[in-house]
Coordinates of C-alpha atoms in Angstrom, one line a residue:
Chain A
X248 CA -6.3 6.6 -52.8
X249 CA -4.0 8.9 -50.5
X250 CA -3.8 7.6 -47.1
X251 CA -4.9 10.0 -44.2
X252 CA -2.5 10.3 -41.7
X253 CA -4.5 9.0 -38.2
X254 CA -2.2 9.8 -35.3
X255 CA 0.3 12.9 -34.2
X256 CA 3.3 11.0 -35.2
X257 CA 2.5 10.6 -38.8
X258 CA 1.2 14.6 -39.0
X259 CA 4.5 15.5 -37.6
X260 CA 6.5 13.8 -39.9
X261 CA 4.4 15.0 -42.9
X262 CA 5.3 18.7 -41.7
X263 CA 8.5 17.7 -41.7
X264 CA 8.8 15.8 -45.1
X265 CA 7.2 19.2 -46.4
X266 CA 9.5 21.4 -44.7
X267 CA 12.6 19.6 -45.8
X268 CA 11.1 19.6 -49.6
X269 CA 11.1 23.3 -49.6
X270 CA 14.0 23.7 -47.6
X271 CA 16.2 21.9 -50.5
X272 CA 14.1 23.7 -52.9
X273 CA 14.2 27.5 -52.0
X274 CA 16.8 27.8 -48.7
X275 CA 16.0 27.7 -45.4
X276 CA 14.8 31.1 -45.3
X277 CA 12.4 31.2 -48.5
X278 CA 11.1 28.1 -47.3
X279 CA 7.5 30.0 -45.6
X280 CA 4.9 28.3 -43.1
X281 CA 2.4 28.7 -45.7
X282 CA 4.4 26.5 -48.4
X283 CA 5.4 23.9 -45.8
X284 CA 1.4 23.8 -45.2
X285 CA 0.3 23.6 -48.3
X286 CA 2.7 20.5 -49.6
X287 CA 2.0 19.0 -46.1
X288 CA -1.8 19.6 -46.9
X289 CA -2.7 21.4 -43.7
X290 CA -3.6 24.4 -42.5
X291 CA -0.8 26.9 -41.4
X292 CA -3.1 26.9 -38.0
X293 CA -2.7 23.0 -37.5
X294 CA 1.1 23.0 -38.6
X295 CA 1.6 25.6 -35.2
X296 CA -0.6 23.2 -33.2
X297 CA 2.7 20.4 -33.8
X298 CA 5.7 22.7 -34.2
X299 CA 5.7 26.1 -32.6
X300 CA 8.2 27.6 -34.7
X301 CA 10.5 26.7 -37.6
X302 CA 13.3 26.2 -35.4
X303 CA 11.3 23.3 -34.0
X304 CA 10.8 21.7 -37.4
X305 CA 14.6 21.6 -37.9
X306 CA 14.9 20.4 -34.3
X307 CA 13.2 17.2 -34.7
X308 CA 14.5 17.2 -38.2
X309 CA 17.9 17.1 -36.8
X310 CA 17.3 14.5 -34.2
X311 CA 15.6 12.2 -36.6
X312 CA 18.2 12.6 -39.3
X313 CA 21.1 11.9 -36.0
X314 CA 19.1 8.6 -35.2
X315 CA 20.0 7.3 -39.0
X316 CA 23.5 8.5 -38.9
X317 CA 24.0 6.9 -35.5
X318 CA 22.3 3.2 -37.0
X319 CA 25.3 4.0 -40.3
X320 CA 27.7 4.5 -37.9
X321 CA 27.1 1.4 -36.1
X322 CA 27.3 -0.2 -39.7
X323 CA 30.3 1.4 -40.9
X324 CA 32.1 0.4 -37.6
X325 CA 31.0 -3.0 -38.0
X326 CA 32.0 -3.4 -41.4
X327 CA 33.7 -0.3 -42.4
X328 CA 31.8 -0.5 -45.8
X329 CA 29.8 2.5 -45.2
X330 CA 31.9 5.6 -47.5
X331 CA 31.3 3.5 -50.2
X332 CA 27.5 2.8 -49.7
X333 CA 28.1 7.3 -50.8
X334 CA 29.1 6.4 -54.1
X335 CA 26.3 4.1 -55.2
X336 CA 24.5 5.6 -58.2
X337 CA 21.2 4.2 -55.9
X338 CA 21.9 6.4 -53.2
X339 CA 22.4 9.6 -55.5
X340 CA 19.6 11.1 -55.2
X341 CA 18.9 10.0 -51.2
X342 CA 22.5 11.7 -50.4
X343 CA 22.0 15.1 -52.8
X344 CA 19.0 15.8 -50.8
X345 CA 20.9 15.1 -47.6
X346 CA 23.3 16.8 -48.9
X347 CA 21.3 20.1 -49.3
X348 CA 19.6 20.0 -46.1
X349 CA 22.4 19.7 -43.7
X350 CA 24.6 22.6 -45.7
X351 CA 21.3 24.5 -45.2
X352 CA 21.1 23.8 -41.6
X353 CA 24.8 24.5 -41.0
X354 CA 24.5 27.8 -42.8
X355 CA 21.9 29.1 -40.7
X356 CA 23.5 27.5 -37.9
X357 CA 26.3 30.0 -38.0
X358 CA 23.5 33.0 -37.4
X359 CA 21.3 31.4 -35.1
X360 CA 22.5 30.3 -31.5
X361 CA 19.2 28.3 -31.0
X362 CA 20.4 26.0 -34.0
X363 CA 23.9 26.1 -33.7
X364 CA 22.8 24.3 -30.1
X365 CA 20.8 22.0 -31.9
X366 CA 23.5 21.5 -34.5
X367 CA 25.9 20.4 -31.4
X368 CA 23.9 18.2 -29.5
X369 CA 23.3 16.0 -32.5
X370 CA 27.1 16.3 -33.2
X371 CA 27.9 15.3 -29.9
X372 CA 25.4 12.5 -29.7
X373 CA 27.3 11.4 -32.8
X374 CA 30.0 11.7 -31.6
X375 CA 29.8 10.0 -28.0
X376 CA 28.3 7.2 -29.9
X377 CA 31.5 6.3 -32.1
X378 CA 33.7 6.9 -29.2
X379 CA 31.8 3.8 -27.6
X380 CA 31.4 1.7 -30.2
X381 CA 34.9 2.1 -31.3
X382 CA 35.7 1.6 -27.6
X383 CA 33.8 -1.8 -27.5
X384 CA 34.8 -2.8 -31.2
X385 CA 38.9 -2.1 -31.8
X386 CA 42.1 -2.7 -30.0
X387 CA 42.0 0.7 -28.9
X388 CA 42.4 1.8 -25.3
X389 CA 43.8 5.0 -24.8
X390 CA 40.8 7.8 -24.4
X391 CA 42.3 10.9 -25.9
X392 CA 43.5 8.8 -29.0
X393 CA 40.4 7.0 -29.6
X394 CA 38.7 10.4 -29.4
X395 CA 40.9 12.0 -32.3
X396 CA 40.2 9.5 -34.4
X397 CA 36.5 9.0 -34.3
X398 CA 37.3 13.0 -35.1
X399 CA 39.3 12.4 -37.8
X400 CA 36.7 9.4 -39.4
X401 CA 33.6 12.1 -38.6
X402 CA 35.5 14.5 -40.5
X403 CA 36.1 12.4 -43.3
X404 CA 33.1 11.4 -43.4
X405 CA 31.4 15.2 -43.5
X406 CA 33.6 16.4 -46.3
X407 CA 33.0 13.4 -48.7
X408 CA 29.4 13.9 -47.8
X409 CA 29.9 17.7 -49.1
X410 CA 32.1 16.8 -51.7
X411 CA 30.0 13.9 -53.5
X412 CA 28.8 15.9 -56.0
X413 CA 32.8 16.6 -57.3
X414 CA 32.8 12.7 -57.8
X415 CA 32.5 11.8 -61.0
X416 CA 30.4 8.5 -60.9
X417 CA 30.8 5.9 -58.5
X418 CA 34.4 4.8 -57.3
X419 CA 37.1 3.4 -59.3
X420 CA 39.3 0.2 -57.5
X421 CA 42.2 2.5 -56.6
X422 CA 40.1 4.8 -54.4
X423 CA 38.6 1.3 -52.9
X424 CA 42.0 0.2 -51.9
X425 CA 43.3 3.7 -50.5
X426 CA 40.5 4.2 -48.3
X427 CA 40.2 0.9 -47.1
X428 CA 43.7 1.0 -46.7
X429 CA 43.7 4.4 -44.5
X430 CA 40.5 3.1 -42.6
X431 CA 42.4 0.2 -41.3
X432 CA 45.4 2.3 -40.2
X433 CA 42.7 4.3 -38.6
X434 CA 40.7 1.4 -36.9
X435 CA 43.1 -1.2 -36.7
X436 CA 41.2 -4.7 -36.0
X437 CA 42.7 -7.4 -33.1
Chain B
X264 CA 43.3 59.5 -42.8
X265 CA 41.4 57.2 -45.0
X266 CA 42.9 55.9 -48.6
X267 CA 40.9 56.6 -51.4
X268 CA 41.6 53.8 -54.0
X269 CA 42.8 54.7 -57.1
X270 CA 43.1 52.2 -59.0
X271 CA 40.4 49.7 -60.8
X272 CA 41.8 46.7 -58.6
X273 CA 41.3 48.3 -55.4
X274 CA 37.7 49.2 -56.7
X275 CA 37.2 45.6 -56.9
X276 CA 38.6 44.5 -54.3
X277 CA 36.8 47.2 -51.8
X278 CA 33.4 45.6 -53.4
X279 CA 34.5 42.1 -53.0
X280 CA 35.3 42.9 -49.0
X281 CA 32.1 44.5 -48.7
X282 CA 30.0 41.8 -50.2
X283 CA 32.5 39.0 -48.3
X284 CA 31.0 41.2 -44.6
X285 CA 27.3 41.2 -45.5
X286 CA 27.2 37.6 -46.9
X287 CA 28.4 36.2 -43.2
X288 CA 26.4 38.6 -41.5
X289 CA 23.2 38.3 -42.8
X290 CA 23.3 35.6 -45.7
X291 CA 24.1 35.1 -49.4
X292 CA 20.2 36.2 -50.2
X293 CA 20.0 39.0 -48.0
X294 CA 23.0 40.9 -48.9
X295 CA 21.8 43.6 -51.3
X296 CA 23.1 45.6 -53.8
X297 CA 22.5 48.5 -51.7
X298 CA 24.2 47.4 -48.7
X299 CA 27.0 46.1 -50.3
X300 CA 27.5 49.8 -52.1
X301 CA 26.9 51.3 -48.4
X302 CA 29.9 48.9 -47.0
X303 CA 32.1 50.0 -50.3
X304 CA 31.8 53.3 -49.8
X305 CA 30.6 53.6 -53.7
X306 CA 27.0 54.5 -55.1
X307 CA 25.0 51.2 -56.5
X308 CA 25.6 52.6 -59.8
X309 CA 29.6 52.6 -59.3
X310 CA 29.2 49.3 -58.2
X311 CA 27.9 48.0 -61.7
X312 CA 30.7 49.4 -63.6
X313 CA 32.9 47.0 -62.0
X314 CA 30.3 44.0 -61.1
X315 CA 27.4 43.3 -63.3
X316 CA 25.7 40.7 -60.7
X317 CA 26.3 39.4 -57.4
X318 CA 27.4 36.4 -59.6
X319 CA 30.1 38.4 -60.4
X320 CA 31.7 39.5 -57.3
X321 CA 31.2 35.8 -56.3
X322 CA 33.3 34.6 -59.1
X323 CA 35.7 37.1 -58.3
X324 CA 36.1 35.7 -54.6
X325 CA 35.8 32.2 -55.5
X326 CA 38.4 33.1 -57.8
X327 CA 40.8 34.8 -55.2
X328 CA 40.4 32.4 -52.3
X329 CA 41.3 29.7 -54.5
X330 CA 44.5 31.4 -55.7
X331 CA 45.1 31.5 -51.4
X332 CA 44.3 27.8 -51.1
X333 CA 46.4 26.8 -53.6
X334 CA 49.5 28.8 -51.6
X335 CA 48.5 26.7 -48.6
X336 CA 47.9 23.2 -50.8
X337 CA 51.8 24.1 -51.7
X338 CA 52.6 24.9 -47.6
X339 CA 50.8 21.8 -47.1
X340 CA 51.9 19.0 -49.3
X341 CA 55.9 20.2 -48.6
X342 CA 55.4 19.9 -45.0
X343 CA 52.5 18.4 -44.2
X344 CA 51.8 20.8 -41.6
X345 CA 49.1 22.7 -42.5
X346 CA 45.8 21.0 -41.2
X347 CA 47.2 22.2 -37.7
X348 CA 46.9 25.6 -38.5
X349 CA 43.5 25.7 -38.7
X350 CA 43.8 24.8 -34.8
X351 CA 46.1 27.7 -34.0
X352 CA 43.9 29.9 -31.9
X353 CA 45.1 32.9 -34.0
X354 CA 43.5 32.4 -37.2
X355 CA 40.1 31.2 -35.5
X356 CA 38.3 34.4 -36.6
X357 CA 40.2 34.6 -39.6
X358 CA 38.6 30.6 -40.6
X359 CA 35.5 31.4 -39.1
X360 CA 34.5 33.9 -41.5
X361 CA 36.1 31.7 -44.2
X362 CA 33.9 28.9 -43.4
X363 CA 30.3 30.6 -43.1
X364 CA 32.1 32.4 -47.0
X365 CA 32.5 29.1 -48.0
X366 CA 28.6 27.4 -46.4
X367 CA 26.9 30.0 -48.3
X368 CA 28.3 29.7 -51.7
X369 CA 27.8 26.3 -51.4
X370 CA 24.8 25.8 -50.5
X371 CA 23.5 28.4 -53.1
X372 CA 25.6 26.5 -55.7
X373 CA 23.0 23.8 -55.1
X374 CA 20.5 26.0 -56.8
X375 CA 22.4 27.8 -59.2
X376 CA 24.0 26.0 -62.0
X377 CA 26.4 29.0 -62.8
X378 CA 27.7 29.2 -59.4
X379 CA 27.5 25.1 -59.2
X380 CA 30.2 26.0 -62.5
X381 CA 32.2 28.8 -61.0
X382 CA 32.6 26.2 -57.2
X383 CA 33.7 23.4 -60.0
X384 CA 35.7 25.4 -62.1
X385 CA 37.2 26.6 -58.9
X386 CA 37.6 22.6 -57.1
X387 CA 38.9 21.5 -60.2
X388 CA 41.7 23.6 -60.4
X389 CA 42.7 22.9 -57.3
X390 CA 42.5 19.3 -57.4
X391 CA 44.6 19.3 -60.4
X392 CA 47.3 21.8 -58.8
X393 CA 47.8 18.7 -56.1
X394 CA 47.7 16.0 -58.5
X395 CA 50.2 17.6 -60.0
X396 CA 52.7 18.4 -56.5
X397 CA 52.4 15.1 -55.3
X398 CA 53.4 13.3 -58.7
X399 CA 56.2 16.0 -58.2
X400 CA 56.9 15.4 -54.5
X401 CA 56.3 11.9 -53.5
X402 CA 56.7 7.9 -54.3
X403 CA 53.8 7.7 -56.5
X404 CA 53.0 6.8 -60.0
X405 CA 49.9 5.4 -60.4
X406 CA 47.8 7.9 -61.7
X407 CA 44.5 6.9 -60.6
X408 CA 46.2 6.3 -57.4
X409 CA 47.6 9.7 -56.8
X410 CA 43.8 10.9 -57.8
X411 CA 42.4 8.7 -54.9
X412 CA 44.9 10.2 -52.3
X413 CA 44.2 13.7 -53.2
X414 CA 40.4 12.9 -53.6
X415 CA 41.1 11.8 -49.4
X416 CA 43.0 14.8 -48.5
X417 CA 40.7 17.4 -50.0
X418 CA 37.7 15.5 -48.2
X419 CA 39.5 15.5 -45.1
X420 CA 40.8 19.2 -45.2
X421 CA 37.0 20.4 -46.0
X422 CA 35.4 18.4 -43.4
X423 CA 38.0 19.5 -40.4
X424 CA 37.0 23.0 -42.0
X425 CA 33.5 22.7 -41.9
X426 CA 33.9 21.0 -38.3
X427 CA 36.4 23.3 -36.7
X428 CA 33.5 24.6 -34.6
X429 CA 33.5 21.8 -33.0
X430 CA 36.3 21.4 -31.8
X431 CA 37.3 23.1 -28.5
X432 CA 40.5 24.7 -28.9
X433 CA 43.8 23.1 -30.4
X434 CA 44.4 20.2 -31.6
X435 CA 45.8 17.8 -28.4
X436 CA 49.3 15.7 -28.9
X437 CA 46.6 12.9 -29.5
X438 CA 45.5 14.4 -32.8
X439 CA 48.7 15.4 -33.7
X440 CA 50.0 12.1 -33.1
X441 CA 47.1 10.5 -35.3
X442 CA 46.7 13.1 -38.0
X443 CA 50.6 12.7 -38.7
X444 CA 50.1 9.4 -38.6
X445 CA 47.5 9.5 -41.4
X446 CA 49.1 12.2 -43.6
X447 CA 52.0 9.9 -43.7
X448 CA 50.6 7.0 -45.0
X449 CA 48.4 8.9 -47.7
X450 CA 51.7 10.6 -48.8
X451 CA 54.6 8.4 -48.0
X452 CA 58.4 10.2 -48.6
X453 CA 60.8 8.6 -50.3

């Protein structure tokens, strides 16, 4: 028997499980109030009384989807195992709709201000967040080099992201060593 | 005066610009037939002697920016100074429209196995062009090594691409410093 959501938290996030469905399915711009409704199983009238717009969807899409990457990035930092949690045939799927979504986003981010704000603020809070953590965690002091390379790790990170799908299978001992290698130049430990 | 093209490659070519303006400016989906023939200068009908599909013209630029990529792969892997360019305040505009180019066929690729093909046909080559240089160029021989560090540098150069937004203005001395840094370690000289 299907549950029935009870509170404005769990309504919220089933308009925006539905929106990201159809987002992945069709593109952001195919993907219509009146399909998000109908996989969320509302009416298009109780999906405006939660989100006003769209945009507001993919807002707290966005900011939910930044909260997970910040907890990864707290694990990566930690242990510096987290590029290789992207290769795990068990995390295919989770990471090709991930994948989807945020190329989606960042599309339409380069035509709408509203989201290309949204797009930044999650960066930033991304962002800001390494710089700290790598602050507190490495022997690291100087500012302006801590901040080019929690650049050059965020970058890394974005086009392996992209790229996963060009990755044949899971990967081999020799890409193991390299990156660990480069990740330890990159944050050396004490 | 205007030049009227005479030949079949500056035909194509017109076409290919045309579609390249309307897929930034409005979106791979929304960039008709129609408007693409408007921006060309040419009648629909003109437009299918040389271009069957949209597909078509895509391949075609896929085809032609990878022959420029591999040019700068080449720049790069001699001198190892080509991510900086991308930070040279002169060819912002220039990588801006590259990168929205590049967002949009990729994230259609994600519903479209023939341009899926045509982006891996396209990756492909070019990871095999570097393979190739730096087995040429540097202190490598392991094979499935030299795949690895390639596999890193193509990662890194598409997620500084896809990032460049957001970064404000040049690269500092800190970057430099640190990107150098890297670069030399993933492709050690002799």
């Amino acid at each position: 028997m299907k549950k029935t959501p009870v509170n404005e938290q769990e309504r919220r996030q089933q308009i925006m499980n539905a929106f990201i469905v159809h987002v992945v399915e069709k593109g952001f711009h195919k993907a219509s109030m009146a399909d998000i409704a109908k996989t969320a199983e509302l009416s298009v009238g109780q999906i405006y009384r939660y989100f006003a717009h769209k945009e507001d969807i993919i807002r707290a899409v966005v900011e939910q989807k930044t909260e997970e990457y910040l907890l990864m990035m707290e694990e990566f930092l930690e242990k510096k195992g987290w590029l290789a949690r992207m290769f795990e045939p068990e995390h295919e799927q989770e990471f090709h709709t991930e994948r989807i979504l945020n190329m989606e986003i960042k599309a339409e981010a380069n035509r709408s201000a509203a989201l290309a704000k949204i797009q930044y603020d999650a960066d930033h809070r991304l962002t800001e967040h390494a710089v700290k953590l790598v602050r507190q965690r490495y022997a690291l002091d100087d500012e302006t080099d801590i901040r080019a390379r929690v650049q050059f790790l965020v970058a890394l990170t974005d086009g392996l992201f992209h790229r996963r799908g060009f990755f044949a299978g899971p990967f081999d001992a020799a890409s193991h060593q390299l990156f660990q290698h480069m990740l330890n130049q990159l944050f050396p430990d004490n």
